[in-house]
mmCIF file of N, CA and C in Angstrom:
data_model
loop_
_atom_site.group_PDB
_atom_site.id
_atom_site.type_symbol
_atom_site.label_atom_id
_atom_site.label_comp_id
_atom_site.label_asym_id
_atom_site.label_seq_id
_atom_site.Cartn_x
_atom_site.Cartn_y
_atom_site.Cartn_z
ATOM 1 N N UNK S 1 116.928 89.140 85.115
ATOM 2 C CA UNK S 1 116.919 89.985 86.300
ATOM 3 C C UNK S 1 118.254 90.709 86.411
ATOM 4 N N UNK S 2 118.224 91.891 86.927
ATOM 5 C CA UNK S 2 119.442 92.671 87.095
ATOM 6 C C UNK S 2 120.286 92.087 88.215
ATOM 7 N N UNK S 3 121.539 92.504 88.292
ATOM 8 C CA UNK S 3 122.459 91.944 89.259
ATOM 9 C C UNK S 3 122.443 92.587 90.635
ATOM 10 N N UNK S 4 121.624 93.599 90.859
ATOM 11 C CA UNK S 4 121.630 94.242 92.170
ATOM 12 C C UNK S 4 120.355 93.901 92.937
ATOM 13 N N UNK S 5 120.437 94.043 94.243
ATOM 14 C CA UNK S 5 119.308 93.726 95.116
ATOM 15 C C UNK S 5 118.972 94.948 95.953
ATOM 16 N N UNK S 6 117.735 95.019 96.361
ATOM 17 C CA UNK S 6 117.278 96.079 97.251
ATOM 18 C C UNK S 6 117.005 95.440 98.599
ATOM 19 N N UNK S 7 117.548 96.018 99.634
ATOM 20 C CA UNK S 7 117.316 95.504 100.980
ATOM 21 C C UNK S 7 116.573 96.576 101.765
ATOM 22 N N UNK S 8 115.402 96.220 102.253
ATOM 23 C CA UNK S 8 114.603 97.149 103.028
ATOM 24 C C UNK S 8 114.722 96.792 104.503
ATOM 25 N N UNK S 9 114.913 97.787 105.323
ATOM 26 C CA UNK S 9 115.027 97.568 106.763
ATOM 27 C C UNK S 9 114.145 98.560 107.493
ATOM 28 N N UNK S 10 113.642 98.144 108.639
ATOM 29 C CA UNK S 10 112.811 98.995 109.470
ATOM 30 C C UNK S 10 113.426 99.030 110.862
ATOM 31 N N UNK S 11 113.802 100.208 111.296
ATOM 32 C CA UNK S 11 114.324 100.387 112.647
ATOM 33 C C UNK S 11 113.119 100.540 113.577
ATOM 34 N N UNK S 12 112.753 99.483 114.274
ATOM 35 C CA UNK S 12 111.543 99.512 115.096
ATOM 36 C C UNK S 12 111.656 100.472 116.278
ATOM 37 N N UNK S 13 112.869 100.813 116.664
ATOM 38 C CA UNK S 13 113.039 101.760 117.777
ATOM 39 C C UNK S 13 112.616 103.167 117.384
ATOM 40 N N UNK S 14 112.777 103.511 116.107
ATOM 41 C CA UNK S 14 112.435 104.871 115.683
ATOM 42 C C UNK S 14 111.187 104.920 114.797
ATOM 43 N N UNK S 15 110.537 103.796 114.618
ATOM 44 C CA UNK S 15 109.347 103.741 113.768
ATOM 45 C C UNK S 15 108.181 104.460 114.439
ATOM 46 N N UNK S 16 107.593 105.412 113.727
ATOM 47 C CA UNK S 16 106.477 106.198 114.257
ATOM 48 C C UNK S 16 105.157 105.572 113.786
ATOM 49 N N UNK S 17 104.743 104.513 114.462
ATOM 50 C CA UNK S 17 103.562 103.744 114.049
ATOM 51 C C UNK S 17 102.308 104.611 113.954
ATOM 52 N N UNK S 18 102.174 105.590 114.819
ATOM 53 C CA UNK S 18 100.971 106.430 114.828
ATOM 54 C C UNK S 18 100.768 107.140 113.490
ATOM 55 N N UNK S 19 101.839 107.461 112.796
ATOM 56 C CA UNK S 19 101.726 108.119 111.494
ATOM 57 C C UNK S 19 101.012 107.243 110.476
ATOM 58 N N UNK S 20 101.087 105.927 110.656
ATOM 59 C CA UNK S 20 100.527 104.997 109.680
ATOM 60 C C UNK S 20 99.170 104.447 110.099
ATOM 61 N N UNK S 21 98.707 104.789 111.289
ATOM 62 C CA UNK S 21 97.433 104.284 111.788
ATOM 63 C C UNK S 21 96.269 104.590 110.847
ATOM 64 N N UNK S 22 96.134 105.815 110.324
ATOM 65 C CA UNK S 22 95.009 106.072 109.418
ATOM 66 C C UNK S 22 95.019 105.164 108.185
ATOM 67 N N UNK S 23 96.203 104.891 107.645
ATOM 68 C CA UNK S 23 96.309 104.025 106.472
ATOM 69 C C UNK S 23 95.946 102.586 106.827
ATOM 70 N N UNK S 24 96.443 102.132 107.956
ATOM 71 C CA UNK S 24 96.130 100.771 108.392
ATOM 72 C C UNK S 24 94.638 100.621 108.663
ATOM 73 N N UNK S 25 94.045 101.629 109.265
ATOM 74 C CA UNK S 25 92.611 101.578 109.538
ATOM 75 C C UNK S 25 91.795 101.539 108.246
ATOM 76 N N UNK S 26 92.206 102.315 107.247
ATOM 77 C CA UNK S 26 91.512 102.281 105.954
ATOM 78 C C UNK S 26 91.632 100.910 105.303
ATOM 79 N N UNK S 27 92.798 100.307 105.413
ATOM 80 C CA UNK S 27 92.987 98.964 104.859
ATOM 81 C C UNK S 27 92.088 97.962 105.575
ATOM 82 N N UNK S 28 92.060 98.024 106.891
ATOM 83 C CA UNK S 28 91.203 97.110 107.661
ATOM 84 C C UNK S 28 89.737 97.298 107.282
ATOM 85 N N UNK S 29 89.311 98.552 107.119
ATOM 86 C CA UNK S 29 87.926 98.845 106.741
ATOM 87 C C UNK S 29 87.609 98.280 105.359
ATOM 88 N N UNK S 30 88.621 98.166 104.511
ATOM 89 C CA UNK S 30 88.441 97.606 103.172
ATOM 90 C C UNK S 30 88.549 96.084 103.170
ATOM 91 N N UNK S 31 88.746 95.496 104.358
ATOM 92 C CA UNK S 31 88.789 94.036 104.449
ATOM 93 C C UNK S 31 90.174 93.421 104.381
ATOM 94 N N UNK S 32 91.209 94.242 104.498
ATOM 95 C CA UNK S 32 92.582 93.730 104.470
ATOM 96 C C UNK S 32 93.011 93.413 105.888
ATOM 97 N N UNK S 33 93.521 92.205 106.086
ATOM 98 C CA UNK S 33 94.016 91.787 107.398
ATOM 99 C C UNK S 33 95.536 91.883 107.433
ATOM 100 N N UNK S 34 96.066 92.280 108.568
ATOM 101 C CA UNK S 34 97.505 92.308 108.798
ATOM 102 C C UNK S 34 97.846 91.185 109.762
ATOM 103 N N UNK S 35 98.861 90.416 109.425
ATOM 104 C CA UNK S 35 99.255 89.299 110.266
ATOM 105 C C UNK S 35 100.741 89.024 110.061
ATOM 106 N N UNK S 36 101.227 87.998 110.685
ATOM 107 C CA UNK S 36 102.631 87.606 110.555
ATOM 108 C C UNK S 36 102.699 86.144 110.143
ATOM 109 N N UNK S 37 103.859 85.743 109.639
ATOM 110 C CA UNK S 37 104.035 84.319 109.341
ATOM 111 C C UNK S 37 103.985 83.488 110.615
ATOM 112 N N UNK S 38 104.391 84.075 111.718
ATOM 113 C CA UNK S 38 104.316 83.354 112.991
ATOM 114 C C UNK S 38 102.868 82.993 113.318
ATOM 115 N N UNK S 39 101.939 83.900 112.989
ATOM 116 C CA UNK S 39 100.522 83.628 113.245
ATOM 117 C C UNK S 39 99.933 82.685 112.199
ATOM 118 N N UNK S 40 100.343 82.832 110.949
ATOM 119 C CA UNK S 40 99.794 82.018 109.863
ATOM 120 C C UNK S 40 100.421 80.641 109.775
ATOM 121 N N UNK S 41 101.674 80.577 110.142
ATOM 122 C CA UNK S 41 102.462 79.368 109.939
ATOM 123 C C UNK S 41 103.504 79.654 108.877
ATOM 124 N N UNK S 42 104.555 78.880 108.855
ATOM 125 C CA UNK S 42 105.637 79.104 107.893
ATOM 126 C C UNK S 42 105.880 77.818 107.126
ATOM 127 N N UNK S 43 104.787 77.251 106.637
ATOM 128 C CA UNK S 43 104.879 76.021 105.859
ATOM 129 C C UNK S 43 104.953 76.303 104.377
ATOM 130 N N UNK S 44 104.970 75.253 103.571
ATOM 131 C CA UNK S 44 105.084 75.411 102.112
ATOM 132 C C UNK S 44 103.984 76.285 101.511
ATOM 133 N N UNK S 45 102.750 76.145 101.964
ATOM 134 C CA UNK S 45 101.645 76.951 101.427
ATOM 135 C C UNK S 45 101.856 78.435 101.728
ATOM 136 N N UNK S 46 102.250 78.738 102.960
ATOM 137 C CA UNK S 46 102.469 80.137 103.361
ATOM 138 C C UNK S 46 103.690 80.724 102.656
ATOM 139 N N UNK S 47 104.733 79.933 102.495
ATOM 140 C CA UNK S 47 105.930 80.419 101.796
ATOM 141 C C UNK S 47 105.625 80.727 100.336
ATOM 142 N N UNK S 48 104.827 79.880 99.714
ATOM 143 C CA UNK S 48 104.457 80.113 98.311
ATOM 144 C C UNK S 48 103.605 81.381 98.199
ATOM 145 N N UNK S 49 102.684 81.572 99.132
ATOM 146 C CA UNK S 49 101.839 82.774 99.110
ATOM 147 C C UNK S 49 102.689 84.029 99.301
ATOM 148 N N UNK S 50 103.681 83.978 100.192
ATOM 149 C CA UNK S 50 104.573 85.123 100.393
ATOM 150 C C UNK S 50 105.385 85.398 99.129
ATOM 151 N N UNK S 51 105.836 84.341 98.481
ATOM 152 C CA UNK S 51 106.551 84.494 97.212
ATOM 153 C C UNK S 51 105.670 85.198 96.183
ATOM 154 N N UNK S 52 104.433 84.745 96.032
ATOM 155 C CA UNK S 52 103.519 85.350 95.060
ATOM 156 C C UNK S 52 103.263 86.826 95.382
ATOM 157 N N UNK S 53 103.121 87.150 96.673
ATOM 158 C CA UNK S 53 102.932 88.540 97.078
ATOM 159 C C UNK S 53 104.151 89.379 96.705
ATOM 160 N N UNK S 54 105.351 88.893 97.015
ATOM 161 C CA UNK S 54 106.574 89.623 96.678
ATOM 162 C C UNK S 54 106.733 89.773 95.172
ATOM 163 N N UNK S 55 106.397 88.733 94.428
ATOM 164 C CA UNK S 55 106.491 88.782 92.976
ATOM 165 C C UNK S 55 105.544 89.844 92.422
ATOM 166 N N UNK S 56 104.325 89.875 92.925
ATOM 167 C CA UNK S 56 103.336 90.859 92.473
ATOM 168 C C UNK S 56 103.790 92.280 92.806
ATOM 169 N N UNK S 57 104.272 92.481 94.019
ATOM 170 C CA UNK S 57 104.709 93.825 94.433
ATOM 171 C C UNK S 57 105.945 94.287 93.676
ATOM 172 N N UNK S 58 106.799 93.366 93.280
ATOM 173 C CA UNK S 58 108.027 93.750 92.579
ATOM 174 C C UNK S 58 107.739 94.324 91.200
ATOM 175 N N UNK S 59 106.555 94.062 90.676
ATOM 176 C CA UNK S 59 106.206 94.594 89.356
ATOM 177 C C UNK S 59 106.159 96.116 89.359
ATOM 178 N N UNK S 60 106.024 96.723 90.536
ATOM 179 C CA UNK S 60 105.977 98.186 90.642
ATOM 180 C C UNK S 60 107.361 98.833 90.726
ATOM 181 N N UNK S 61 108.404 98.031 90.741
ATOM 182 C CA UNK S 61 109.759 98.566 90.844
ATOM 183 C C UNK S 61 110.295 98.813 89.430
ATOM 184 N N UNK S 62 110.545 100.088 89.082
ATOM 185 C CA UNK S 62 111.039 100.380 87.733
ATOM 186 C C UNK S 62 112.336 99.631 87.430
ATOM 187 N N UNK S 63 112.433 99.126 86.245
ATOM 188 C CA UNK S 63 113.624 98.421 85.759
ATOM 189 C C UNK S 63 113.974 97.204 86.605
ATOM 190 N N UNK S 64 113.012 96.644 87.291
ATOM 191 C CA UNK S 64 113.254 95.479 88.149
ATOM 192 C C UNK S 64 113.622 94.243 87.342
ATOM 193 N N UNK S 65 112.988 94.065 86.196
ATOM 194 C CA UNK S 65 113.229 92.871 85.405
ATOM 195 C C UNK S 65 112.413 91.711 85.952
ATOM 196 N N UNK S 66 112.727 90.537 85.454
ATOM 197 C CA UNK S 66 111.994 89.336 85.865
ATOM 198 C C UNK S 66 112.250 89.030 87.337
ATOM 199 N N UNK S 67 111.229 88.551 88.004
ATOM 200 C CA UNK S 67 111.368 88.185 89.414
ATOM 201 C C UNK S 67 112.043 86.823 89.504
ATOM 202 N N UNK S 68 112.635 86.552 90.657
ATOM 203 C CA UNK S 68 113.294 85.268 90.889
ATOM 204 C C UNK S 68 112.330 84.111 90.666
ATOM 205 N N UNK S 69 112.869 82.971 90.312
ATOM 206 C CA UNK S 69 112.068 81.749 90.338
ATOM 207 C C UNK S 69 111.780 81.444 91.810
ATOM 208 N N UNK S 70 110.806 80.607 92.062
ATOM 209 C CA UNK S 70 110.483 80.269 93.447
ATOM 210 C C UNK S 70 111.693 79.635 94.138
ATOM 211 N N UNK S 71 112.398 78.767 93.442
ATOM 212 C CA UNK S 71 113.561 78.087 94.027
ATOM 213 C C UNK S 71 114.651 79.082 94.417
ATOM 214 N N UNK S 72 114.891 80.068 93.548
ATOM 215 C CA UNK S 72 115.894 81.094 93.846
ATOM 216 C C UNK S 72 115.436 81.977 95.007
ATOM 217 N N UNK S 73 114.167 82.312 95.009
ATOM 218 C CA UNK S 73 113.594 83.121 96.091
ATOM 219 C C UNK S 73 113.787 82.426 97.437
ATOM 220 N N UNK S 74 113.506 81.141 97.498
ATOM 221 C CA UNK S 74 113.662 80.377 98.742
ATOM 222 C C UNK S 74 115.132 80.366 99.163
ATOM 223 N N UNK S 75 116.021 80.216 98.205
ATOM 224 C CA UNK S 75 117.453 80.190 98.522
ATOM 225 C C UNK S 75 117.916 81.528 99.081
ATOM 226 N N UNK S 76 117.380 82.639 98.548
ATOM 227 C CA UNK S 76 117.802 83.975 98.961
ATOM 228 C C UNK S 76 117.062 84.485 100.195
ATOM 229 N N UNK S 77 115.913 83.882 100.516
ATOM 230 C CA UNK S 77 115.071 84.363 101.626
ATOM 231 C C UNK S 77 115.803 84.207 102.958
ATOM 232 N N UNK S 78 115.912 85.284 103.715
ATOM 233 C CA UNK S 78 116.557 85.147 105.035
ATOM 234 C C UNK S 78 115.722 84.275 105.947
ATOM 235 N N UNK S 79 116.380 83.479 106.732
ATOM 236 C CA UNK S 79 115.647 82.671 107.710
ATOM 237 C C UNK S 79 115.452 83.485 108.980
ATOM 238 N N UNK S 80 114.427 83.129 109.705
ATOM 239 C CA UNK S 80 114.071 83.879 110.910
ATOM 240 C C UNK S 80 115.086 83.763 111.995
#
């Protein structure tokens, strides 16, 4: 893995949610649910599933390299 990290942030005060409503609606119509870890729980099963999701999504990042091991991911994951 490369030595740099990408940090994504969302400023909720300026987020224009209405712009994304059509996309969210299409996802819901396709059977995709949106939820939070607070709703699902933040136990070992949910943490592992979040890790797998992040690992899968990272494959789309050019020159990303190998994804963290689960242990490294947990160590780097910000706590709530």
